[in-house]
Short mmCIF file of C-alpha atoms and ligand atoms in Angstrom, two decimals:
data_model
loop_
_atom_site.label_atom_id
_atom_site.label_comp_id
_atom_site.label_asym_id
_atom_site.label_seq_id
_atom_site.Cartn_x
_atom_site.Cartn_y
_atom_site.Cartn_z
CA MET A 1 40.41 70.00 81.47
CA SER A 2 41.79 68.54 78.10
CA ILE A 3 45.91 68.46 77.99
CA LEU A 4 47.75 69.26 74.56
CA PHE A 5 51.20 68.20 74.37
CA LYS A 6 52.73 70.10 71.42
CA GLY A 7 55.82 70.25 69.56
CA GLY A 8 56.82 66.20 70.71
CA THR A 9 58.21 62.65 68.95
CA VAL A 10 55.32 60.23 69.45
CA VAL A 11 56.92 57.14 68.99
CA SER A 12 56.24 53.61 68.88
CA ALA A 13 57.42 50.32 68.15
CA LYS A 14 56.94 50.34 64.99
CA ASP A 15 58.06 54.91 63.93
CA ARG A 16 58.41 58.12 65.28
CA ARG A 17 56.17 61.12 64.36
CA GLN A 18 56.15 64.92 65.39
CA VAL A 19 52.88 65.07 66.31
CA ASP A 20 50.17 66.59 68.93
CA VAL A 21 48.44 64.32 71.45
CA ARG A 22 45.25 65.99 72.85
CA ILE A 23 44.42 63.71 75.94
CA ASP A 24 41.11 64.19 78.15
CA GLY A 25 40.10 61.84 81.46
CA GLU A 26 41.89 58.96 81.20
CA LYS A 27 41.98 58.93 77.58
CA ILE A 28 44.29 60.03 74.41
CA ILE A 29 41.33 61.79 72.70
CA GLU A 30 43.30 63.73 69.17
CA MET A 31 46.45 62.92 67.17
CA GLY A 32 47.82 65.15 64.67
CA THR A 33 49.80 67.84 63.46
CA ASN A 34 49.01 71.52 64.36
CA LEU A 35 46.31 70.82 66.41
CA LYS A 36 43.86 73.69 67.19
CA THR A 37 44.20 74.38 71.44
CA LYS A 38 40.80 74.56 71.48
CA ASP A 39 40.24 74.78 75.37
CA SER A 40 42.78 72.45 76.61
CA ASN A 41 46.00 73.15 78.61
CA ILE A 42 49.53 73.26 76.70
CA VAL A 43 52.21 71.31 77.71
CA ASP A 44 55.29 72.32 75.31
CA VAL A 45 57.59 69.01 74.67
CA SER A 46 59.32 70.68 72.03
CA GLY A 47 62.87 68.45 72.06
CA CYS A 48 61.26 65.51 74.26
CA PHE A 49 59.59 61.80 72.89
CA LEU A 50 56.35 60.82 74.07
CA LEU A 51 56.98 57.31 75.18
CA PRO A 52 54.16 54.45 75.96
CA GLY A 53 54.02 54.32 79.70
CA PHE A 54 56.42 51.57 80.26
CA ILE A 55 55.34 48.14 81.44
CA ASP A 56 57.40 45.81 83.92
CA ALA A 57 55.96 42.24 83.86
CA HIS A 58 58.45 40.49 85.95
CA THR A 59 58.47 42.30 89.95
CA HIS A 60 58.56 40.64 93.63
CA LEU A 61 57.23 44.29 95.15
CA GLU A 62 56.40 42.69 97.95
CA LEU A 63 56.99 39.50 99.06
CA ASN A 64 56.91 38.35 102.78
CA ASN A 65 57.16 35.37 103.25
CA GLY A 66 56.40 35.22 106.93
CA LYS A 67 59.57 35.20 108.23
CA GLY A 68 59.76 38.76 109.13
CA SER A 69 63.64 39.34 108.11
CA MET A 70 63.23 37.84 104.61
CA GLY A 71 60.11 40.17 103.68
CA THR A 72 60.88 42.18 100.61
CA ALA A 73 62.47 45.27 101.70
CA ASP A 74 60.40 47.28 98.93
CA ASN A 75 56.62 46.91 99.53
CA PHE A 76 53.95 48.14 96.92
CA TYR A 77 53.41 51.52 98.06
CA THR A 78 57.55 52.41 97.58
CA GLY A 79 58.07 50.15 94.79
CA SER A 80 55.34 51.48 92.88
CA LYS A 81 56.67 55.09 93.43
CA ALA A 82 60.31 54.04 92.25
CA ALA A 83 58.54 52.53 88.96
CA VAL A 84 56.38 55.92 88.25
CA ALA A 85 58.79 58.34 88.90
CA LYS A 86 60.97 56.93 86.23
CA GLY A 87 58.41 56.51 83.51
CA THR A 88 56.71 52.73 84.93
CA THR A 89 53.11 53.03 84.50
CA THR A 90 52.13 49.31 84.65
CA VAL A 91 53.40 46.10 86.59
CA ILE A 92 52.87 42.43 86.64
CA ASP A 93 53.89 41.72 90.23
CA MET A 94 54.16 38.01 90.78
CA ALA A 95 51.45 36.58 92.85
CA THR A 96 52.88 34.11 95.59
CA PRO A 97 50.56 31.69 97.62
CA SER A 98 51.80 30.43 100.67
CA LYS A 99 51.31 26.19 100.32
CA GLY A 100 47.49 24.96 100.96
CA SER A 101 46.82 28.76 99.91
CA SER A 102 43.92 28.99 97.71
CA LEU A 103 44.62 30.78 93.69
CA LYS A 104 41.43 32.80 95.18
CA ASP A 105 42.78 33.47 98.40
CA CYS A 106 46.38 34.89 96.96
CA LEU A 107 44.43 36.94 94.55
CA LYS A 108 42.80 38.50 97.30
CA VAL A 109 46.21 38.80 99.61
CA TRP A 110 47.87 40.56 96.35
CA ASP A 111 44.68 42.72 96.30
CA GLN A 112 44.81 43.96 100.04
CA LEU A 113 48.72 45.21 99.19
CA ALA A 114 48.12 46.85 95.62
CA ARG A 115 44.95 48.43 96.62
CA GLY A 116 44.94 52.20 97.23
CA ASN A 117 48.92 51.85 97.99
CA SER A 118 49.84 51.78 94.42
CA SER A 119 51.01 54.26 92.51
CA CYS A 120 51.35 52.77 89.24
CA ASP A 121 48.68 50.27 87.19
CA TYR A 122 49.01 46.82 88.09
CA THR A 123 47.85 43.17 87.32
CA TYR A 124 49.15 39.93 88.57
CA HIS A 125 50.58 36.66 87.53
CA MET A 126 49.26 34.22 89.98
CA SER A 127 52.21 31.43 90.70
CA ILE A 128 51.55 27.57 90.76
CA ILE A 129 53.70 26.09 93.93
CA GLU A 130 51.79 22.82 93.78
CA TRP A 131 49.11 20.68 92.05
CA ASN A 132 45.74 19.18 93.01
CA PRO A 133 42.06 19.34 91.41
CA SER A 134 40.83 22.19 93.06
CA ILE A 135 44.39 24.45 91.84
CA LYS A 136 43.27 23.09 88.58
CA ALA A 137 39.47 24.42 89.42
CA GLU A 138 41.02 27.85 89.51
CA ILE A 139 42.65 28.31 86.29
CA ASN A 140 39.48 29.32 84.76
CA GLU A 141 38.06 31.39 87.91
CA MET A 142 41.42 33.42 87.67
CA ILE A 143 41.00 33.63 83.58
CA ASP A 144 37.67 35.11 84.41
CA ALA A 145 38.50 37.61 87.49
CA GLY A 146 41.53 38.97 84.59
CA ILE A 147 44.29 37.07 85.65
CA THR A 148 45.48 35.83 82.43
CA SER A 149 48.90 34.82 83.07
CA PHE A 150 50.90 31.97 85.76
CA LYS A 151 54.01 31.70 86.46
CA MET A 152 55.50 28.79 88.08
CA TYR A 153 59.54 27.37 89.35
CA MET A 154 61.37 24.36 88.85
CA ALA A 155 63.97 25.41 90.86
CA TYR A 156 62.82 26.52 94.94
CA ASP A 157 61.84 23.73 96.85
CA ASN A 158 59.09 25.99 97.76
CA LEU A 159 57.89 27.29 94.60
CA ARG A 160 58.86 23.96 92.40
CA THR A 161 56.25 21.35 91.06
CA THR A 162 56.92 18.30 89.46
CA ASP A 163 57.54 17.49 85.46
CA GLY A 164 54.36 15.71 85.33
CA GLU A 165 52.99 18.66 87.25
CA ILE A 166 53.50 21.36 84.55
CA PHE A 167 52.31 19.25 81.88
CA GLU A 168 48.99 19.16 83.63
CA ALA A 169 49.32 23.10 84.48
CA MET A 170 50.02 23.50 81.12
CA SER A 171 47.39 21.75 79.68
CA GLU A 172 44.60 23.35 81.46
CA ILE A 173 46.10 26.78 81.04
CA ARG A 174 45.89 25.81 77.18
CA LYS A 175 42.05 25.60 77.22
CA PHE A 176 41.61 29.06 78.28
CA GLN A 177 44.31 30.68 75.70
CA GLY A 178 46.57 31.35 79.13
CA MET A 179 49.83 32.31 78.73
CA LEU A 180 52.34 30.90 81.72
CA GLY A 181 55.60 32.12 82.83
CA ILE A 182 58.64 29.56 84.17
CA HIS A 183 61.50 29.69 86.37
CA CYS A 184 64.08 27.60 84.27
CA GLU A 185 66.52 26.08 86.55
CA ASN A 186 66.82 22.53 87.11
CA GLY A 187 66.45 22.50 90.88
CA ASP A 188 67.67 19.10 91.84
CA MET A 189 70.97 19.90 90.38
CA VAL A 190 70.84 23.56 92.12
CA ASN A 191 70.83 21.35 95.75
CA LYS A 192 73.14 19.16 94.68
CA MET A 193 75.57 21.97 93.98
CA ILE A 194 75.13 24.24 96.74
CA ALA A 195 75.28 21.03 99.39
CA LYS A 196 78.72 20.29 97.70
CA PHE A 197 80.14 23.45 97.72
CA VAL A 198 78.66 23.79 101.64
CA ALA A 199 79.96 20.65 102.95
CA GLU A 200 83.66 21.26 101.06
CA GLY A 201 83.35 25.11 103.10
CA LYS A 202 82.82 26.69 100.02
CA ARG A 203 80.28 29.30 101.39
CA SER A 204 81.10 32.95 100.27
CA PRO A 205 79.15 34.17 97.59
CA HIS A 206 81.83 33.35 94.96
CA TYR A 207 80.11 30.24 94.72
CA HIS A 208 76.32 31.21 94.21
CA PRO A 209 76.90 31.44 90.32
CA LEU A 210 79.18 28.23 90.86
CA THR A 211 75.94 26.44 91.85
CA ARG A 212 73.69 27.11 89.34
CA PRO A 213 75.83 27.52 85.94
CA ASP A 214 74.37 27.76 82.70
CA SER A 215 73.64 24.06 81.61
CA VAL A 216 71.37 24.59 84.84
CA GLU A 217 69.45 27.16 83.22
CA ALA A 218 70.17 25.67 79.84
CA GLU A 219 68.79 21.91 80.79
CA ALA A 220 65.61 23.40 82.10
CA VAL A 221 64.69 25.69 79.31
CA GLU A 222 64.61 22.58 76.76
CA ARG A 223 62.33 20.20 79.18
CA TYR A 224 60.35 23.33 80.05
CA LEU A 225 60.04 23.75 75.98
CA MET A 226 59.66 20.43 75.24
CA ILE A 227 56.80 19.52 78.13
CA ALA A 228 55.43 22.74 76.20
CA ASP A 229 55.66 20.93 73.04
CA LEU A 230 53.51 17.85 73.81
CA VAL A 231 51.11 19.89 74.99
CA GLY A 232 51.06 22.42 72.20
CA LEU A 233 51.14 25.56 74.27
CA SER A 234 52.61 28.78 73.17
CA VAL A 235 54.78 30.15 76.51
CA ASN A 236 57.34 32.75 78.11
CA ILE A 237 60.63 32.01 79.51
CA VAL A 238 61.20 34.41 82.17
CA HIS A 239 64.46 36.02 83.39
CA LEU A 240 66.56 34.11 80.68
CA SER A 241 70.22 34.74 81.24
CA SER A 242 72.75 32.64 79.03
CA LYS A 243 73.81 32.10 75.48
CA ARG A 244 72.84 28.34 75.96
CA SER A 245 69.38 28.48 76.83
CA LEU A 246 68.82 30.90 74.21
CA GLU A 247 70.06 27.94 71.89
CA ALA A 248 67.32 26.30 73.38
CA VAL A 249 64.77 28.53 72.55
CA GLN A 250 66.13 28.87 69.00
CA ARG A 251 65.64 25.35 68.32
CA ALA A 252 62.41 25.02 69.79
CA ARG A 253 61.30 28.21 67.16
CA ALA A 254 63.05 25.96 64.25
CA ARG A 255 60.57 23.41 65.42
CA ASN A 256 58.09 25.76 65.24
CA GLN A 257 57.12 26.34 68.46
CA LYS A 258 56.12 29.68 70.07
CA VAL A 259 58.13 30.78 72.87
CA TYR A 260 58.74 34.25 74.39
CA VAL A 261 61.99 35.07 76.08
CA GLU A 262 62.27 38.08 78.63
CA THR A 263 65.42 39.16 80.25
CA CYS A 264 66.70 41.54 82.35
CA PRO A 265 68.68 44.63 82.67
CA GLN A 266 71.13 43.00 85.00
CA TYR A 267 71.73 40.24 82.13
CA LEU A 268 73.07 43.04 80.19
CA VAL A 269 74.89 45.24 81.99
CA LEU A 270 76.21 43.13 84.73
CA ASP A 271 78.11 40.16 84.72
CA ASP A 272 79.49 37.72 86.91
CA HIS A 273 83.18 38.57 88.04
CA LEU A 274 80.74 40.96 90.47
CA TYR A 275 80.66 38.09 92.60
CA ASP A 276 84.39 38.62 94.14
CA GLY A 277 83.62 41.45 95.08
CA PRO A 278 85.35 42.96 98.37
CA GLU A 279 83.93 41.24 101.72
CA PHE A 280 80.59 39.97 101.26
CA GLU A 281 79.63 42.79 98.55
CA GLY A 282 78.96 39.60 96.12
CA ALA A 283 75.96 39.24 98.12
CA LYS A 284 74.50 42.35 96.80
CA TYR A 285 74.17 40.76 93.52
CA VAL A 286 72.87 36.77 94.63
CA CYS A 287 69.50 36.59 92.63
CA SER A 288 68.78 32.90 90.05
CA PRO A 289 69.72 32.86 87.69
CA PRO A 290 72.80 34.59 88.80
CA LEU A 291 74.60 37.47 86.69
CA ARG A 292 76.60 35.51 84.14
CA LYS A 293 80.27 35.47 81.95
CA ILE A 294 80.56 38.52 79.47
CA SER A 295 80.18 36.08 76.77
CA ASP A 296 76.46 35.51 77.69
CA GLN A 297 75.76 38.86 78.11
CA LYS A 298 76.60 39.45 74.66
CA ALA A 299 74.73 36.80 73.40
CA LEU A 300 71.71 38.40 74.80
CA TRP A 301 72.50 41.52 73.59
CA ASP A 302 72.28 40.05 70.14
CA GLY A 303 68.75 38.56 71.22
CA VAL A 304 67.81 41.73 71.84
CA ILE A 305 69.15 43.15 68.73
CA ASN A 306 67.57 40.15 65.91
CA GLY A 307 64.59 39.97 67.82
CA GLN A 308 65.11 36.91 70.09
CA VAL A 309 64.49 38.12 73.12
CA ASN A 310 60.86 39.68 73.30
CA THR A 311 60.67 41.50 76.46
CA ILE A 312 62.93 43.55 78.98
CA SER A 313 61.45 43.44 82.73
CA THR A 314 63.26 43.66 86.02
CA ASP A 315 62.74 40.29 88.42
CA HIS A 316 62.35 43.90 91.18
CA CYS A 317 62.67 41.94 94.78
CA SER A 318 64.45 43.87 96.62
CA PHE A 319 66.04 42.80 100.08
CA ASN A 320 68.50 45.31 101.90
CA PHE A 321 72.19 44.42 102.25
CA GLU A 322 72.38 45.12 106.15
CA GLY A 323 70.57 42.98 108.20
CA GLN A 324 68.77 40.61 105.28
CA LYS A 325 71.47 39.78 102.37
CA THR A 326 73.80 39.64 105.82
CA ILE A 327 72.19 36.97 106.88
CA GLY A 328 74.62 34.74 104.38
CA LYS A 329 77.42 36.27 105.78
CA ASP A 330 78.94 32.49 106.41
CA ASP A 331 77.02 30.36 104.02
CA PHE A 332 76.19 31.69 100.20
CA SER A 333 72.74 29.66 100.07
CA LYS A 334 71.54 31.70 102.62
CA ILE A 335 71.42 34.80 101.11
CA PRO A 336 67.72 36.00 99.93
CA ASN A 337 67.87 35.70 96.25
CA GLY A 338 66.59 38.93 94.30
CA MET A 339 67.66 42.46 93.41
CA PRO A 340 66.08 45.66 92.97
CA GLY A 341 65.86 47.04 89.44
CA VAL A 342 61.99 48.34 89.06
CA GLU A 343 63.28 51.80 88.89
CA THR A 344 66.07 51.64 86.78
CA ARG A 345 64.95 50.24 83.44
CA PRO A 346 64.23 52.92 81.18
CA GLU A 347 67.52 54.91 81.34
CA LEU A 348 69.60 51.89 81.89
CA ILE A 349 67.96 50.27 78.12
CA TYR A 350 68.09 53.82 77.18
CA THR A 351 71.71 54.46 77.36
CA TYR A 352 72.94 50.69 77.28
CA GLY A 353 71.18 50.19 74.14
CA VAL A 354 69.66 53.17 73.07
CA THR A 355 72.64 55.72 73.05
CA THR A 356 75.09 52.99 72.22
CA GLY A 357 73.73 52.59 68.36
CA LYS A 358 72.73 48.82 69.52
CA ILE A 359 68.98 49.31 69.80
CA SER A 360 66.61 52.01 68.17
CA LEU A 361 64.47 54.08 70.45
CA GLU A 362 61.32 52.36 68.71
CA ARG A 363 63.02 48.52 69.74
CA MET A 364 63.02 49.98 73.00
CA ILE A 365 59.63 50.78 73.24
CA GLY A 366 58.75 47.10 71.85
CA LEU A 367 60.42 45.63 74.18
CA LEU A 368 59.20 47.84 77.41
CA SER A 369 56.29 48.28 76.94
CA GLU A 370 54.25 47.62 73.47
CA ASP A 371 54.77 43.56 73.21
CA ILE A 372 54.81 43.54 76.57
CA ALA A 373 51.47 45.03 76.81
CA LYS A 374 50.66 42.62 73.59
CA GLN A 375 51.96 38.85 75.29
CA PHE A 376 49.86 40.01 78.28
CA SER A 377 46.82 41.40 76.86
CA MET A 378 46.80 44.60 77.52
CA TYR A 379 47.32 46.03 74.07
CA PRO A 380 45.87 48.49 72.64
CA GLN A 381 44.91 49.87 76.54
CA LYS A 382 48.46 49.64 77.27
CA GLY A 383 51.72 50.20 75.32
CA ILE A 384 50.91 52.64 72.56
CA ILE A 385 50.02 56.00 71.86
CA GLN A 386 47.43 56.62 69.99
CA VAL A 387 43.29 57.79 70.19
CA GLY A 388 41.06 55.38 72.25
CA SER A 389 44.32 54.12 74.92
CA ASP A 390 44.89 55.08 78.45
CA ALA A 391 46.87 58.36 78.20
CA ASP A 392 49.84 56.73 79.97
CA ILE A 393 52.16 58.97 78.76
CA VAL A 394 56.41 59.26 79.42
CA VAL A 395 57.74 62.43 78.02
CA TRP A 396 61.66 61.80 77.83
CA ASP A 397 64.80 63.82 77.63
CA PRO A 398 67.03 62.26 75.71
CA ASN A 399 69.47 64.92 76.73
CA THR A 400 69.36 64.98 80.34
CA THR A 401 72.50 62.66 82.23
CA GLY A 402 72.36 60.97 85.36
CA ILE A 403 74.32 58.62 88.07
CA ILE A 404 72.46 56.30 89.86
CA SER A 405 72.87 56.14 93.41
CA ALA A 406 71.61 54.42 96.81
CA THR A 407 71.21 57.41 97.93
CA THR A 408 69.06 59.30 95.83
CA GLN A 409 66.86 56.07 94.90
CA LEU A 410 62.99 55.48 95.86
CA GLN A 411 63.28 52.68 95.96
CA ASN A 412 63.28 51.20 99.77
CA VAL A 413 66.73 49.26 99.95
CA ASP A 414 69.64 50.48 100.73
CA TYR A 415 72.26 49.68 97.87
CA THR A 416 71.74 49.44 94.19
CA PRO A 417 73.44 47.11 92.12
CA TYR A 418 74.15 49.79 89.88
CA ASP A 419 75.18 52.14 92.16
CA GLY A 420 77.68 54.97 90.03
CA MET A 421 76.35 53.98 86.72
CA GLN A 422 76.51 56.86 84.70
CA THR A 423 72.98 57.36 82.53
CA THR A 424 72.03 59.45 79.56
CA GLY A 425 67.99 60.43 79.28
CA SER A 426 65.33 60.47 81.63
CA ALA A 427 61.35 60.94 82.59
CA LYS A 428 61.32 64.48 82.39
CA SER A 429 57.19 63.81 83.24
CA VAL A 430 54.92 61.18 83.49
CA TYR A 431 51.04 60.21 83.27
CA LEU A 432 49.09 57.94 84.07
CA ARG A 433 45.55 57.43 82.99
CA GLY A 434 45.74 61.59 82.14
CA GLN A 435 47.06 62.08 85.56
CA LYS A 436 50.79 63.70 85.63
CA ILE A 437 52.29 61.58 89.00
CA ALA A 438 55.76 62.51 88.73
CA GLU A 439 58.18 65.05 87.76
CA GLU A 440 61.70 65.35 86.90
CA GLY A 441 62.45 61.99 88.84
CA GLN A 442 60.22 62.45 91.93
CA VAL A 443 56.30 61.25 92.31
CA VAL A 444 53.82 64.56 92.58
CA LEU A 445 50.77 62.04 92.90
CA GLU A 446 51.08 58.67 94.51
CA LYS A 447 48.17 55.93 94.82
CA GLN A 448 46.30 56.66 91.69
CA GLY A 449 46.90 52.99 90.59
CA LYS A 450 43.97 50.41 89.35
CA PHE A 451 44.08 46.92 88.59
CA ILE A 452 43.98 46.34 85.18
CA PHE A 453 41.50 43.78 83.41
CA ARG A 454 42.71 41.63 81.18
CA LYS A 455 40.86 39.42 78.95
CA SER A 456 42.36 35.64 77.30
CA THR A 457 43.09 35.92 74.03
CA LYS A 458 43.54 33.22 71.01
CA ASN A 459 46.71 33.14 69.02
CA ASN A 460 49.06 34.44 72.00
ZN1 ZN B 1 61.20 36.64 89.77
#
C-alpha cells in the first residue's frame, strides 16, 4: 500500500517546499500540496523536514586483513545498522583487495560481505593497490560491473603505488569517465618521521600527528593534482584535513582543473589537542590524516560554507580501544588507524553546522546526500526527493536533543570519538526504498540493503 507523508517540509540542496509526498513500492510517485488520501496510509510529519536519505561515500564497514585482532570492530551487518538508524541509507564502501588479488575477486569478496547483511543500500570504490597489465584490463570490467569509482593511496606501504602507476591508472580511468579518489599523504616522509620518533623513544599517541603534519598531506595533494592535470582527469580528494591542502586545491582550480574535495566530521569538530589526553586516551583519535589544529578546522568550515569543500563523509573504520588500539600501547605506530563515525555524521553536521548558522539545511543536504549522488553517478535515483527517485526518506525532527555516547551507540565498537557531545535534531524515522527501516534511532527492519549499479557519466 502507498504511503502519504503530510505536513512536512521537503528539503533539497536548492530549496525547501511544503508539499505532501506519496510513495509506492520503492519509489516516490507524487508530490504536491494537499494531495488526496486515495488509498494511502497517512503519515503525519508536521513540524518535520523530509530529507533525502544521506549517503556516506567513504566507509570501511568491514576490513579484515587476515591478522585477526586487526579486523575492524564493525562489519557490514553492524555498521550498516548504525548507518540507517540515524538516516544514512546508502554507503560507498572501500573495497580493498589483498596483494596479488584481482579486482574481480575483491568485488566478489565485498559482495559476500554486504549481500544479505547490509541494512543500507551500498556500492563500492574499488581500491587499486598495485598496477600491472591485468589490473589495467580490469578497469573496464569494473565499470561494466557498475563500479565507476576507484581509490588509490600515496601512503601506507601495503596499499600505496608509485606516481608513475597513479599516472597510468588515471589514464585508464579517464578512458571510461570513471572517478578516482586518493588518500593524499607523502608515504616516504611519514615512514621517515615515524622511524625518527620511535628511535628517539617518543612513542606515545602524542607523536602520531607529528609524523603526519599538514605539509605531508599538502605536498601529496599538490603532486596528485599535478598528475591529474597531466592526464586531464577530474579527481576526488578523500578526507582532506588541512588549510594548506585546501590551498593546493585552490591553485589547481585556478588553472581550471575540476577537483572534488571530501572532508569528514572529525576534522570539523575535533582537533589535535585530543592526542594529549590522559594515559593512552589519545589512541582513540589515531587516524590518518590526523586531527588538525583549530586554524585548519576553521579553514575547512570556511571551505564547507563557500563551496571549496564538496562533500562530507566519514572514513568510518572502527577499532576497539581495548584489545585493538591498545596494541600500540608502547609504540604509537602500531595503533590501528581509524575511527568510527558512520552513525554520528548527520547529527554532528546538523548540530555544528546548521544550528550554529554556519550552513543552511539545504547546504547540508548537498554535502551529505545530493552532491555525493551526483559525483558518484547515483543521481537522481538517490540524493533527492522527487517523483521517480528511490523513496529513501529521512523524517528529520529538528527539535530533539541528545548526547552521543558509547553506551547507547549502535556501532559495534567500545568507544566513540564524540562521547558526551550534545546534539540537536535527529532522524525520527527512516525509509529505504519505501520501507520504514528505522524509528527513533533504532532499526525496525534490517538487512534490506541492495547493491546500487552505477553507470559512468561524461562531464564528471
Ligand atoms: Zn578511508
